[in-house]
PDB file of C-alpha atoms in Angstrom:
ATOM      1  CA  UNK A1361     -46.706  40.352  12.701  1.00 50.00           C
ATOM      2  CA  UNK A1362     -44.981  40.508  16.109  1.00 54.00           C
ATOM      3  CA  UNK A1363     -41.437  39.727  16.861  1.00 51.00           C
ATOM      4  CA  UNK A1364     -40.726  36.469  18.810  1.00 57.00           C
ATOM      5  CA  UNK A1365     -38.517  37.970  21.421  1.00 51.00           C
ATOM      6  CA  UNK A1366     -38.037  34.665  23.249  1.00 57.00           C
ATOM      7  CA  UNK A1367     -36.911  32.913  20.038  1.00 65.00           C
ATOM      8  CA  UNK A1368     -34.493  35.810  19.301  1.00 64.00           C
ATOM      9  CA  UNK A1369     -33.104  35.812  22.890  1.00 63.00           C
ATOM     10  CA  UNK A1370     -32.542  31.980  22.562  1.00 63.00           C
ATOM     11  CA  UNK A1371     -30.655  32.332  19.322  1.00 69.00           C
ATOM     12  CA  UNK A1372     -28.463  35.109  20.774  1.00 66.00           C
ATOM     13  CA  UNK A1373     -27.677  32.874  23.774  1.00 68.00           C
ATOM     14  CA  UNK A1374     -26.755  29.996  21.521  1.00 68.00           C
ATOM     15  CA  UNK A1375     -24.550  32.191  19.402  1.00 65.00           C
ATOM     16  CA  UNK A1376     -22.918  33.564  22.528  1.00 61.00           C
ATOM     17  CA  UNK A1377     -22.239  30.071  23.783  1.00 62.00           C
ATOM     18  CA  UNK A1378     -20.767  29.018  20.418  1.00 62.00           C
ATOM     19  CA  UNK A1379     -18.511  32.008  20.434  1.00 60.00           C
ATOM     20  CA  UNK A1380     -17.352  31.328  23.938  1.00 58.00           C
ATOM     21  CA  UNK A1381     -16.566  27.819  23.052  1.00 60.00           C
ATOM     22  CA  UNK A1382     -14.616  28.791  20.029  1.00 57.00           C
ATOM     23  CA  UNK A1383     -12.687  31.383  22.082  1.00 57.00           C
ATOM     24  CA  UNK A1384     -11.801  28.707  24.671  1.00 58.00           C
ATOM     25  CA  UNK A1385     -10.741  26.307  22.025  1.00 55.00           C
ATOM     26  CA  UNK A1386      -8.621  28.992  20.259  1.00 54.00           C
ATOM     27  CA  UNK A1387      -7.042  29.930  23.655  1.00 54.00           C
ATOM     28  CA  UNK A1388      -6.309  26.355  24.512  1.00 49.00           C
ATOM     29  CA  UNK A1389      -4.802  25.590  21.068  1.00 47.00           C
ATOM     30  CA  UNK A1390      -2.648  28.894  21.347  1.00 52.00           C
ATOM     31  CA  UNK A1391      -1.350  27.798  24.787  1.00 55.00           C
ATOM     32  CA  UNK A1392      -0.613  24.274  23.693  1.00 54.00           C
ATOM     33  CA  UNK A1393       1.095  25.513  20.573  1.00 54.00           C
ATOM     34  CA  UNK A1394       3.359  27.729  22.704  1.00 57.00           C
ATOM     35  CA  UNK A1395       4.531  24.922  24.988  1.00 65.00           C
ATOM     36  CA  UNK A1396       7.657  22.943  24.505  1.00 67.00           C
ATOM     37  CA  UNK A1397       7.053  19.290  23.816  1.00 74.00           C
ATOM     38  CA  UNK A1398       7.906  16.520  26.341  1.00 73.00           C
ATOM     39  CA  UNK A1399      11.653  15.860  26.488  1.00 72.00           C
ATOM     40  CA  UNK A1400      12.564  18.953  24.333  1.00 80.00           C
ATOM     41  CA  UNK A1401      16.176  20.057  25.070  1.00 81.00           C
ATOM     42  CA  UNK A1402      17.350  23.428  23.354  1.00 82.00           C
ATOM     43  CA  UNK A1403      20.286  23.244  20.988  1.00 80.00           C
ATOM     44  CA  UNK A1404      22.208  25.733  23.255  1.00 83.00           C
ATOM     45  CA  UNK A1405      21.884  23.361  26.124  1.00 86.00           C
ATOM     46  CA  UNK A1406      23.208  20.410  24.085  1.00 87.00           C
ATOM     47  CA  UNK A1407      26.106  22.561  22.746  1.00 86.00           C
ATOM     48  CA  UNK A1408      27.045  23.628  26.232  1.00 87.00           C
ATOM     49  CA  UNK A1409      27.403  20.040  27.429  1.00 89.00           C
ATOM     50  CA  UNK A1410      31.105  19.193  27.216  1.00 86.00           C
ATOM     51  CA  UNK A1411      30.171  15.558  26.231  1.00 91.00           C
ATOM     52  CA  UNK A1412      28.264  16.671  23.200  1.00 90.00           C
ATOM     53  CA  UNK A1413      31.266  17.511  20.993  1.00 90.00           C
ATOM     54  CA  UNK A1414      32.823  14.269  21.908  1.00 92.00           C
ATOM     55  CA  UNK A1415      29.722  12.354  21.133  1.00 92.00           C
ATOM     56  CA  UNK A1416      29.290  14.110  17.767  1.00 91.00           C
ATOM     57  CA  UNK A1417      32.855  13.410  16.726  1.00 92.00           C
ATOM     58  CA  UNK A1418      32.736   9.898  17.900  1.00 94.00           C
ATOM     59  CA  UNK A1419      29.571   9.218  15.815  1.00 94.00           C
ATOM     60  CA  UNK A1420      31.071  10.877  12.725  1.00 91.00           C
ATOM     61  CA  UNK A1421      34.329   8.884  12.989  1.00 93.00           C
ATOM     62  CA  UNK A1422      32.784   5.573  13.862  1.00 94.00           C
ATOM     63  CA  UNK A1423      30.324   5.907  11.003  1.00 92.00           C
ATOM     64  CA  UNK A1424      33.122   6.754   8.503  1.00 91.00           C
ATOM     65  CA  UNK A1425      35.264   3.856   9.791  1.00 93.00           C
ATOM     66  CA  UNK A1426      32.374   1.331   9.512  1.00 93.00           C
ATOM     67  CA  UNK A1427      31.446   2.549   5.909  1.00 91.00           C
ATOM     68  CA  UNK A1428      35.002   2.356   4.614  1.00 90.00           C
ATOM     69  CA  UNK A1429      36.148  -0.815   6.336  1.00 91.00           C
ATOM     70  CA  UNK A1430      37.225  -3.589   3.927  1.00 89.00           C
ATOM     71  CA  UNK A1431      34.627  -6.463   4.018  1.00 87.00           C
ATOM     72  CA  UNK A1432      33.908  -9.521   1.968  1.00 85.00           C
ATOM     73  CA  UNK A1433      31.933  -8.541  -1.131  1.00 82.00           C
ATOM     74  CA  UNK A1434      28.225  -8.723  -0.659  1.00 83.00           C
ATOM     75  CA  UNK A1435      28.438  -9.434   3.131  1.00 86.00           C
ATOM     76  CA  UNK A1436      25.857  -7.487   5.133  1.00 92.00           C
ATOM     77  CA  UNK A1437      26.680  -5.556   8.243  1.00 94.00           C
ATOM     78  CA  UNK A1438      24.806  -3.221  10.563  1.00 96.00           C
ATOM     79  CA  UNK A1439      25.268  -0.293  12.837  1.00 95.00           C
ATOM     80  CA  UNK A1440      23.207   1.043  15.730  1.00 96.00           C
ATOM     81  CA  UNK A1441      22.834   4.757  16.188  1.00 96.00           C
ATOM     82  CA  UNK A1442      21.452   6.354  19.293  1.00 96.00           C
ATOM     83  CA  UNK A1443      19.469   9.634  18.961  1.00 93.00           C
ATOM     84  CA  UNK A1444      21.487  11.113  21.814  1.00 93.00           C
ATOM     85  CA  UNK A1445      24.594  10.890  19.544  1.00 95.00           C
ATOM     86  CA  UNK A1446      22.698  12.149  16.528  1.00 94.00           C
ATOM     87  CA  UNK A1447      21.520  15.293  18.444  1.00 93.00           C
ATOM     88  CA  UNK A1448      25.034  15.987  19.743  1.00 93.00           C
ATOM     89  CA  UNK A1449      26.318  15.839  16.086  1.00 92.00           C
ATOM     90  CA  UNK A1450      23.550  18.050  14.931  1.00 90.00           C
ATOM     91  CA  UNK A1451      24.356  20.715  17.615  1.00 89.00           C
ATOM     92  CA  UNK A1452      28.089  20.625  17.449  1.00 88.00           C
ATOM     93  CA  UNK A1453      29.147  19.284  13.960  1.00 86.00           C
ATOM     94  CA  UNK A1454      26.236  20.044  11.553  1.00 82.00           C
ATOM     95  CA  UNK A1455      27.270  23.681  10.898  1.00 75.00           C
ATOM     96  CA  UNK A1456      30.439  22.345   9.240  1.00 75.00           C
ATOM     97  CA  UNK A1457      28.621  19.794   7.132  1.00 75.00           C
ATOM     98  CA  UNK A1458      25.433  21.610   6.073  1.00 69.00           C
ATOM     99  CA  UNK A1459      26.729  22.290   2.435  1.00 67.00           C
ATOM    100  CA  UNK A1460      28.495  18.935   2.218  1.00 70.00           C
ATOM    101  CA  UNK A1461      25.634  16.907   0.695  1.00 71.00           C
ATOM    102  CA  UNK A1462      22.643  18.722  -0.923  1.00 70.00           C
ATOM    103  CA  UNK A1463      20.809  15.304  -1.390  1.00 74.00           C
ATOM    104  CA  UNK A1464      20.016  15.165   2.360  1.00 78.00           C
ATOM    105  CA  UNK A1465      17.788  17.498   4.462  1.00 81.00           C
ATOM    106  CA  UNK A1466      19.078  20.284   6.572  1.00 84.00           C
ATOM    107  CA  UNK A1467      17.297  22.827   8.700  1.00 87.00           C
ATOM    108  CA  UNK A1468      16.930  26.147   6.970  1.00 86.00           C
ATOM    109  CA  UNK A1469      18.797  29.291   8.061  1.00 86.00           C
ATOM    110  CA  UNK A1470      17.655  30.317  11.562  1.00 86.00           C
ATOM    111  CA  UNK A1471      16.106  26.917  12.493  1.00 88.00           C
ATOM    112  CA  UNK A1472      17.612  24.497  14.926  1.00 88.00           C
ATOM    113  CA  UNK A1473      16.689  20.749  14.846  1.00 90.00           C
ATOM    114  CA  UNK A1474      16.626  17.606  16.927  1.00 92.00           C
ATOM    115  CA  UNK A1475      15.841  14.076  16.035  1.00 93.00           C
ATOM    116  CA  UNK A1476      14.082  11.499  18.154  1.00 93.00           C
ATOM    117  CA  UNK A1477      13.794   7.751  17.344  1.00 95.00           C
ATOM    118  CA  UNK A1478      10.413   6.465  18.363  1.00 91.00           C
ATOM    119  CA  UNK A1479       8.911   3.084  17.751  1.00 88.00           C
ATOM    120  CA  UNK A1480       8.860   2.492  13.949  1.00 90.00           C
ATOM    121  CA  UNK A1481       9.426   6.101  13.049  1.00 94.00           C
ATOM    122  CA  UNK A1482      11.813   9.037  13.313  1.00 95.00           C
ATOM    123  CA  UNK A1483      10.566  12.372  14.605  1.00 94.00           C
ATOM    124  CA  UNK A1484      12.095  15.556  13.727  1.00 92.00           C
ATOM    125  CA  UNK A1485      11.774  18.504  16.014  1.00 93.00           C
ATOM    126  CA  UNK A1486      12.560  22.069  14.684  1.00 91.00           C
ATOM    127  CA  UNK A1487      12.625  25.369  16.565  1.00 91.00           C
ATOM    128  CA  UNK A1488      11.786  28.236  14.403  1.00 86.00           C
ATOM    129  CA  UNK A1489      10.464  31.682  15.310  1.00 82.00           C
ATOM    130  CA  UNK A1490       9.950  30.810  18.924  1.00 83.00           C
ATOM    131  CA  UNK A1491       7.846  27.705  18.211  1.00 87.00           C
ATOM    132  CA  UNK A1492       8.755  24.088  17.983  1.00 91.00           C
ATOM    133  CA  UNK A1493       7.359  22.128  15.025  1.00 91.00           C
ATOM    134  CA  UNK A1494       7.541  18.322  14.998  1.00 91.00           C
ATOM    135  CA  UNK A1495       6.634  15.521  12.550  1.00 92.00           C
ATOM    136  CA  UNK A1496       7.062  11.869  12.515  1.00 94.00           C
ATOM    137  CA  UNK A1497       8.232   9.994   9.366  1.00 95.00           C
ATOM    138  CA  UNK A1498       8.174   6.213   8.663  1.00 96.00           C
ATOM    139  CA  UNK A1499      11.302   5.304   6.724  1.00 96.00           C
ATOM    140  CA  UNK A1500      10.709   2.640   4.024  1.00 96.00           C
ATOM    141  CA  UNK A1501      13.686   1.153   2.144  1.00 96.00           C
ATOM    142  CA  UNK A1502      12.735   0.723  -1.556  1.00 94.00           C
ATOM    143  CA  UNK A1503      14.451   0.104  -4.822  1.00 90.00           C
ATOM    144  CA  UNK A1504      14.873   3.836  -5.670  1.00 88.00           C
ATOM    145  CA  UNK A1505      15.683   5.085  -2.253  1.00 94.00           C
ATOM    146  CA  UNK A1506      14.567   5.479   1.262  1.00 95.00           C
ATOM    147  CA  UNK A1507      11.011   6.912   1.201  1.00 95.00           C
ATOM    148  CA  UNK A1508       9.949   9.203   4.053  1.00 95.00           C
ATOM    149  CA  UNK A1509       6.302   8.772   4.771  1.00 95.00           C
ATOM    150  CA  UNK A1510       4.929  11.761   6.695  1.00 94.00           C
ATOM    151  CA  UNK A1511       2.602  11.185   9.545  1.00 92.00           C
ATOM    152  CA  UNK A1512       1.348  13.218  12.532  1.00 91.00           C
ATOM    153  CA  UNK A1513       3.035  16.270  13.735  1.00 90.00           C
ATOM    154  CA  UNK A1514       2.597  19.109  16.284  1.00 90.00           C
ATOM    155  CA  UNK A1515       3.138  22.735  16.994  1.00 85.00           C
ATOM    156  CA  UNK A1516       4.551  22.737  20.516  1.00 75.00           C
ATOM    157  CA  UNK A1517       2.116  20.298  22.305  1.00 72.00           C
ATOM    158  CA  UNK A1518      -0.830  20.851  19.925  1.00 83.00           C
ATOM    159  CA  UNK A1519      -1.156  17.692  17.624  1.00 84.00           C
ATOM    160  CA  UNK A1520      -1.839  18.235  13.913  1.00 84.00           C
ATOM    161  CA  UNK A1521      -2.905  15.506  11.485  1.00 86.00           C
ATOM    162  CA  UNK A1522      -0.405  15.199   8.722  1.00 82.00           C
ATOM    163  CA  UNK A1523       1.636  17.826  10.611  1.00 85.00           C
ATOM    164  CA  UNK A1524       4.835  16.163   9.497  1.00 91.00           C
ATOM    165  CA  UNK A1525       4.491  17.984   6.137  1.00 88.00           C
ATOM    166  CA  UNK A1526       4.210  21.325   7.860  1.00 86.00           C
ATOM    167  CA  UNK A1527       7.297  20.556   9.875  1.00 88.00           C
ATOM    168  CA  UNK A1528       9.309  19.579   6.721  1.00 88.00           C
ATOM    169  CA  UNK A1529       8.836  23.177   5.377  1.00 87.00           C
ATOM    170  CA  UNK A1530      11.684  24.218   7.782  1.00 90.00           C
ATOM    171  CA  UNK A1531      14.020  21.760   6.025  1.00 90.00           C
ATOM    172  CA  UNK A1532      15.900  22.271   2.780  1.00 87.00           C
ATOM    173  CA  UNK A1533      17.685  20.002   0.394  1.00 85.00           C
ATOM    174  CA  UNK A1534      16.651  17.307  -2.141  1.00 86.00           C
ATOM    175  CA  UNK A1535      15.378  14.880   0.585  1.00 87.00           C
ATOM    176  CA  UNK A1536      13.138  17.566   2.132  1.00 87.00           C
ATOM    177  CA  UNK A1537      11.704  18.330  -1.275  1.00 89.00           C
ATOM    178  CA  UNK A1538      11.089  14.846  -2.561  1.00 91.00           C
ATOM    179  CA  UNK A1539      10.762  13.029   0.926  1.00 92.00           C
ATOM    180  CA  UNK A1540      13.361  10.608  -0.386  1.00 92.00           C
ATOM    181  CA  UNK A1541      16.827   9.804   0.998  1.00 92.00           C
ATOM    182  CA  UNK A1542      19.555   8.150  -1.138  1.00 91.00           C
ATOM    183  CA  UNK A1543      19.964   4.420  -0.604  1.00 93.00           C
ATOM    184  CA  UNK A1544      23.342   3.868  -2.423  1.00 92.00           C
ATOM    185  CA  UNK A1545      26.554   5.748  -1.567  1.00 89.00           C
ATOM    186  CA  UNK A1546      29.742   5.529  -3.722  1.00 90.00           C
ATOM    187  CA  UNK A1547      33.085   5.317  -1.966  1.00 88.00           C
ATOM    188  CA  UNK A1548      36.333   6.729  -3.222  1.00 87.00           C
ATOM    189  CA  UNK A1549      37.947   3.373  -3.876  1.00 88.00           C
ATOM    190  CA  UNK A1550      35.175   2.371  -6.363  1.00 89.00           C
ATOM    191  CA  UNK A1551      33.092   0.375  -3.931  1.00 90.00           C
ATOM    192  CA  UNK A1552      29.531   1.167  -3.111  1.00 91.00           C
ATOM    193  CA  UNK A1553      27.526   0.929   0.199  1.00 93.00           C
ATOM    194  CA  UNK A1554      23.828   0.173   0.015  1.00 94.00           C
ATOM    195  CA  UNK A1555      21.146   0.541   2.751  1.00 96.00           C
ATOM    196  CA  UNK A1556      19.169  -2.691   2.991  1.00 95.00           C
ATOM    197  CA  UNK A1557      17.025  -2.190   6.150  1.00 96.00           C
ATOM    198  CA  UNK A1558      16.184   0.324   8.723  1.00 96.00           C
ATOM    199  CA  UNK A1559      14.804  -0.818  12.069  1.00 96.00           C
ATOM    200  CA  UNK A1560      13.790   2.087  14.377  1.00 96.00           C
ATOM    201  CA  UNK A1561      13.192   1.497  18.006  1.00 93.00           C
ATOM    202  CA  UNK A1562      12.733   3.922  20.950  1.00 92.00           C
ATOM    203  CA  UNK A1563      16.078   5.923  21.299  1.00 93.00           C
ATOM    204  CA  UNK A1564      18.012   4.125  18.542  1.00 96.00           C
ATOM    205  CA  UNK A1565      17.969   3.010  14.846  1.00 96.00           C
ATOM    206  CA  UNK A1566      19.626   0.061  13.512  1.00 97.00           C
ATOM    207  CA  UNK A1567      20.753   0.295   9.858  1.00 96.00           C
ATOM    208  CA  UNK A1568      21.879  -2.710   7.836  1.00 97.00           C
ATOM    209  CA  UNK A1569      24.082  -2.199   4.812  1.00 96.00           C
ATOM    210  CA  UNK A1570      25.846  -4.233   2.110  1.00 94.00           C
ATOM    211  CA  UNK A1571      29.188  -3.341   0.641  1.00 92.00           C
ATOM    212  CA  UNK A1572      29.847  -4.233  -3.004  1.00 86.00           C
TER     213      UNK A1572
END
């Protein structure tokens, strides 16, 4: 029985085209994963900005003043936080606070992080081992805490479905493990502050509290 050389040559051509297509896809993915996402600013650039330390200190002090202010019991109040100020705080003040509260989520040793407020979600961007991992999380206030719902993510500019879970592996702390932030905070004078609502918009987040 003779060999069908035309059929064999056709199969080889198809396999070669498939291999070429896969190689192109792999190459494109590798290039996209190596690129910095749009709007990325390195932590060193933020730290070198003389305004960053002021922004970080102001955020820290204003937040502490708002939380500890004496208010009518049960009255709600709100603050608005810009991601520019949060990133200044992360770059300049986070090293002094990383061990302060293990219930939160902090970048692991060797990783640097940025936060971006997008419409209805918060996106964490983490630089680790020369690549930038990102993941978007919806923040839902529930009775037991603030649940972080992971969504899409990316490596560089390569989008990855459910990639937020991959990005969260570069974080440590209870919140990173359980994807749950505390909703209630105790103050030193016996009062408590509870988060009631989180409204995220492009560039800023508004958080509503009640002091009891």
